[in-house]
Amino acid sequence: MKKLFIFFICLCFSTNSFSENLKKAYFAGGCFWCMEESFDKVNGVQVTTSGYSGGHVKNPTYKQVIQENTGHLESVEVVYDSNVITYITLVDAYFKSIDPFDSEGQFCDKGYSYRSGILYQDLKQKKIIDRKILEIETKFKRKTFIILKKFNEFYKAENYHQDFYEKNFFRYLAYKKACKREERLNELWNN
């Protein structure tokens, strides 16, 4: 919440050149609460928003998305300052926040809507993602399961999902621990 307040204050007092440096990126990595937390820790990220993207249903609700028939992924919209962080660095941060080898979802959340994916906006972004996937598959000698889709639309999730990890800290912590998210990420990326 503090970051959001600072972001809006900066927008109010900034010059046009600052706002021209704000870009958006879209990532899906299972539970969007966890993705918000991961990206909020990245220097240069201004705001994260939980939502849905990649599907065919307009203005979906959480209940619709978890029914697994909308084609949407639980996603986050990441607003970042391109003077501080590059898209390449965001993609690196994304992969350190997921298990790219899980074909059924992420951690204890299973189903299409919890699959990992990146919604790229142009061919330059897609090439960056393709290079990163090749790098990971070469290093681990395993196939990744990342859905790549051209970005079309992002639908903001219900308000109770926004900043959930901050507003419901203990409930979120219990969820994350039960899913063994940190254990798996450490096993993958810290060896």
PDB file of N, CA and C in Angstrom, residues 141-183:
ATOM      1  N   LYS A 141      18.535 -29.251 -18.201  1.00  0.00           N
ATOM      2  CA  LYS A 141      18.320 -30.396 -19.097  1.00  0.00           C
ATOM      3  C   LYS A 141      16.905 -30.961 -18.941  1.00  0.00           C
ATOM      4  N   ARG A 142      15.941 -30.035 -18.863  1.00  0.00           N
ATOM      5  CA  ARG A 142      14.525 -30.401 -18.711  1.00  0.00           C
ATOM      6  C   ARG A 142      13.673 -29.409 -19.482  1.00  0.00           C
ATOM      7  N   LYS A 143      12.504 -29.873 -19.897  1.00  0.00           N
ATOM      8  CA  LYS A 143      11.551 -29.011 -20.596  1.00  0.00           C
ATOM      9  C   LYS A 143      10.786 -28.152 -19.580  1.00  0.00           C
ATOM     10  N   THR A 144      10.603 -26.896 -19.916  1.00  0.00           N
ATOM     11  CA  THR A 144       9.786 -26.010 -19.082  1.00  0.00           C
ATOM     12  C   THR A 144       8.347 -26.026 -19.598  1.00  0.00           C
ATOM     13  N   PHE A 145       7.435 -25.604 -18.745  1.00  0.00           N
ATOM     14  CA  PHE A 145       6.020 -25.531 -19.104  1.00  0.00           C
ATOM     15  C   PHE A 145       5.526 -24.115 -18.847  1.00  0.00           C
ATOM     16  N   ILE A 146       5.878 -23.227 -19.751  1.00  0.00           N
ATOM     17  CA  ILE A 146       5.505 -21.818 -19.648  1.00  0.00           C
ATOM     18  C   ILE A 146       4.580 -21.495 -20.815  1.00  0.00           C
ATOM     19  N   ILE A 147       3.410 -21.008 -20.504  1.00  0.00           N
ATOM     20  CA  ILE A 147       2.482 -20.587 -21.553  1.00  0.00           C
ATOM     21  C   ILE A 147       2.922 -19.215 -22.035  1.00  0.00           C
ATOM     22  N   LEU A 148       3.147 -19.095 -23.327  1.00  0.00           N
ATOM     23  CA  LEU A 148       3.488 -17.801 -23.922  1.00  0.00           C
ATOM     24  C   LEU A 148       2.321 -17.359 -24.789  1.00  0.00           C
ATOM     25  N   LYS A 149       1.800 -16.186 -24.481  1.00  0.00           N
ATOM     26  CA  LYS A 149       0.687 -15.643 -25.259  1.00  0.00           C
ATOM     27  C   LYS A 149       0.935 -14.176 -25.536  1.00  0.00           C
ATOM     28  N   LYS A 150       0.476 -13.741 -26.679  1.00  0.00           N
ATOM     29  CA  LYS A 150       0.499 -12.306 -26.990  1.00  0.00           C
ATOM     30  C   LYS A 150      -0.513 -11.639 -26.064  1.00  0.00           C
ATOM     31  N   PHE A 151      -0.080 -10.574 -25.407  1.00  0.00           N
ATOM     32  CA  PHE A 151      -0.964  -9.860 -24.490  1.00  0.00           C
ATOM     33  C   PHE A 151      -2.139  -9.269 -25.249  1.00  0.00           C
ATOM     34  N   ASN A 152      -3.315  -9.419 -24.665  1.00  0.00           N
ATOM     35  CA  ASN A 152      -4.514  -8.852 -25.255  1.00  0.00           C
ATOM     36  C   ASN A 152      -5.203  -7.908 -24.276  1.00  0.00           C
ATOM     37  N   GLU A 153      -5.566  -8.431 -23.112  1.00  0.00           N
ATOM     38  CA  GLU A 153      -6.336  -7.645 -22.149  1.00  0.00           C
ATOM     39  C   GLU A 153      -6.006  -8.125 -20.741  1.00  0.00           C
ATOM     40  N   PHE A 154      -6.009  -7.209 -19.798  1.00  0.00           N
ATOM     41  CA  PHE A 154      -5.817  -7.541 -18.389  1.00  0.00           C
ATOM     42  C   PHE A 154      -7.051  -7.078 -17.640  1.00  0.00           C
ATOM     43  N   TYR A 155      -7.603  -7.962 -16.835  1.00  0.00           N
ATOM     44  CA  TYR A 155      -8.781  -7.634 -16.030  1.00  0.00           C
ATOM     45  C   TYR A 155      -8.386  -7.668 -14.560  1.00  0.00           C
ATOM     46  N   LYS A 156      -8.545  -6.558 -13.892  1.00  0.00           N
ATOM     47  CA  LYS A 156      -8.196  -6.454 -12.477  1.00  0.00           C
ATOM     48  C   LYS A 156      -9.080  -7.395 -11.661  1.00  0.00           C
ATOM     49  N   ALA A 157      -8.442  -8.121 -10.735  1.00  0.00           N
ATOM     50  CA  ALA A 157      -9.179  -9.019  -9.846  1.00  0.00           C
ATOM     51  C   ALA A 157      -9.939  -8.205  -8.798  1.00  0.00           C
ATOM     52  N   GLU A 158     -10.806  -8.875  -8.107  1.00  0.00           N
ATOM     53  CA  GLU A 158     -11.601  -8.266  -7.054  1.00  0.00           C
ATOM     54  C   GLU A 158     -10.693  -7.611  -6.012  1.00  0.00           C
ATOM     55  N   ASN A 159     -11.191  -6.578  -5.365  1.00  0.00           N
ATOM     56  CA  ASN A 159     -10.382  -5.792  -4.421  1.00  0.00           C
ATOM     57  C   ASN A 159      -9.797  -6.627  -3.292  1.00  0.00           C
ATOM     58  N   TYR A 160     -10.516  -7.638  -2.818  1.00  0.00           N
ATOM     59  CA  TYR A 160      -9.991  -8.424  -1.699  1.00  0.00           C
ATOM     60  C   TYR A 160      -8.729  -9.201  -2.075  1.00  0.00           C
ATOM     61  N   HIS A 161      -8.449  -9.349  -3.364  1.00  0.00           N
ATOM     62  CA  HIS A 161      -7.215 -10.017  -3.799  1.00  0.00           C
ATOM     63  C   HIS A 161      -6.022  -9.053  -3.855  1.00  0.00           C
ATOM     64  N   GLN A 162      -6.273  -7.770  -3.966  1.00  0.00           N
ATOM     65  CA  GLN A 162      -5.191  -6.793  -4.119  1.00  0.00           C
ATOM     66  C   GLN A 162      -4.403  -6.672  -2.813  1.00  0.00           C
ATOM     67  N   ASP A 163      -3.080  -6.767  -2.920  1.00  0.00           N
ATOM     68  CA  ASP A 163      -2.186  -6.664  -1.754  1.00  0.00           C
ATOM     69  C   ASP A 163      -2.563  -7.647  -0.648  1.00  0.00           C
ATOM     70  N   PHE A 164      -3.085  -8.797  -1.029  1.00  0.00           N
ATOM     71  CA  PHE A 164      -3.547  -9.789  -0.058  1.00  0.00           C
ATOM     72  C   PHE A 164      -2.435 -10.181   0.903  1.00  0.00           C
ATOM     73  N   TYR A 165      -1.232 -10.330   0.380  1.00  0.00           N
ATOM     74  CA  TYR A 165      -0.118 -10.772   1.226  1.00  0.00           C
ATOM     75  C   TYR A 165       0.211  -9.764   2.322  1.00  0.00           C
ATOM     76  N   GLU A 166      -0.144  -8.505   2.127  1.00  0.00           N
ATOM     77  CA  GLU A 166       0.067  -7.480   3.159  1.00  0.00           C
ATOM     78  C   GLU A 166      -1.145  -7.365   4.083  1.00  0.00           C
ATOM     79  N   LYS A 167      -2.322  -7.351   3.505  1.00  0.00           N
ATOM     80  CA  LYS A 167      -3.547  -7.140   4.285  1.00  0.00           C
ATOM     81  C   LYS A 167      -3.921  -8.357   5.130  1.00  0.00           C
ATOM     82  N   ASN A 168      -3.537  -9.538   4.699  1.00  0.00           N
ATOM     83  CA  ASN A 168      -3.861 -10.789   5.397  1.00  0.00           C
ATOM     84  C   ASN A 168      -2.577 -11.576   5.633  1.00  0.00           C
ATOM     85  N   PHE A 169      -1.627 -10.910   6.262  1.00  0.00           N
ATOM     86  CA  PHE A 169      -0.265 -11.418   6.365  1.00  0.00           C
ATOM     87  C   PHE A 169      -0.192 -12.837   6.931  1.00  0.00           C
ATOM     88  N   PHE A 170      -0.828 -13.091   8.072  1.00  0.00           N
ATOM     89  CA  PHE A 170      -0.689 -14.398   8.719  1.00  0.00           C
ATOM     90  C   PHE A 170      -1.391 -15.503   7.932  1.00  0.00           C
ATOM     91  N   ARG A 171      -2.539 -15.193   7.371  1.00  0.00           N
ATOM     92  CA  ARG A 171      -3.238 -16.172   6.528  1.00  0.00           C
ATOM     93  C   ARG A 171      -2.398 -16.487   5.285  1.00  0.00           C
ATOM     94  N   TYR A 172      -1.837 -15.446   4.695  1.00  0.00           N
ATOM     95  CA  TYR A 172      -0.997 -15.626   3.510  1.00  0.00           C
ATOM     96  C   TYR A 172       0.244 -16.453   3.846  1.00  0.00           C
ATOM     97  N   LEU A 173       0.873 -16.143   4.966  1.00  0.00           N
ATOM     98  CA  LEU A 173       2.076 -16.866   5.380  1.00  0.00           C
ATOM     99  C   LEU A 173       1.783 -18.354   5.585  1.00  0.00           C
ATOM    100  N   ALA A 174       0.644 -18.657   6.217  1.00  0.00           N
ATOM    101  CA  ALA A 174       0.245 -20.051   6.433  1.00  0.00           C
ATOM    102  C   ALA A 174       0.021 -20.758   5.096  1.00  0.00           C
ATOM    103  N   TYR A 175      -0.630 -20.072   4.175  1.00  0.00           N
ATOM    104  CA  TYR A 175      -0.876 -20.630   2.837  1.00  0.00           C
ATOM    105  C   TYR A 175       0.452 -20.936   2.134  1.00  0.00           C
ATOM    106  N   LYS A 176       1.351 -19.960   2.136  1.00  0.00           N
ATOM    107  CA  LYS A 176       2.628 -20.106   1.430  1.00  0.00           C
ATOM    108  C   LYS A 176       3.467 -21.237   2.036  1.00  0.00           C
ATOM    109  N   LYS A 177       3.447 -21.329   3.358  1.00  0.00           N
ATOM    110  CA  LYS A 177       4.208 -22.379   4.040  1.00  0.00           C
ATOM    111  C   LYS A 177       3.613 -23.755   3.743  1.00  0.00           C
ATOM    112  N   ALA A 178       2.294 -23.859   3.775  1.00  0.00           N
ATOM    113  CA  ALA A 178       1.626 -25.134   3.495  1.00  0.00           C
ATOM    114  C   ALA A 178       1.914 -25.606   2.071  1.00  0.00           C
ATOM    115  N   CYS A 179       2.059 -24.668   1.155  1.00  0.00           N
ATOM    116  CA  CYS A 179       2.346 -25.012  -0.249  1.00  0.00           C
ATOM    117  C   CYS A 179       3.817 -25.333  -0.485  1.00  0.00           C
ATOM    118  N   LYS A 180       4.661 -25.086   0.511  1.00  0.00           N
ATOM    119  CA  LYS A 180       6.104 -25.337   0.417  1.00  0.00           C
ATOM    120  C   LYS A 180       6.740 -24.580  -0.739  1.00  0.00           C
ATOM    121  N   ARG A 181       6.218 -23.413  -0.988  1.00  0.00           N
ATOM    122  CA  ARG A 181       6.698 -22.576  -2.092  1.00  0.00           C
ATOM    123  C   ARG A 181       8.174 -22.219  -1.926  1.00  0.00           C
ATOM    124  N   GLU A 182       8.534 -21.686  -0.762  1.00  0.00           N
ATOM    125  CA  GLU A 182       9.924 -21.262  -0.528  1.00  0.00           C
ATOM    126  C   GLU A 182      10.889 -22.435  -0.611  1.00  0.00           C
ATOM    127  N   GLU A 183      10.480 -23.578  -0.066  1.00  0.00           N
ATOM    128  CA  GLU A 183      11.350 -24.762  -0.112  1.00  0.00           C
ATOM    129  C   GLU A 183      11.678 -25.143  -1.557  1.00  0.00           C
TER     130      GLU A 183
END
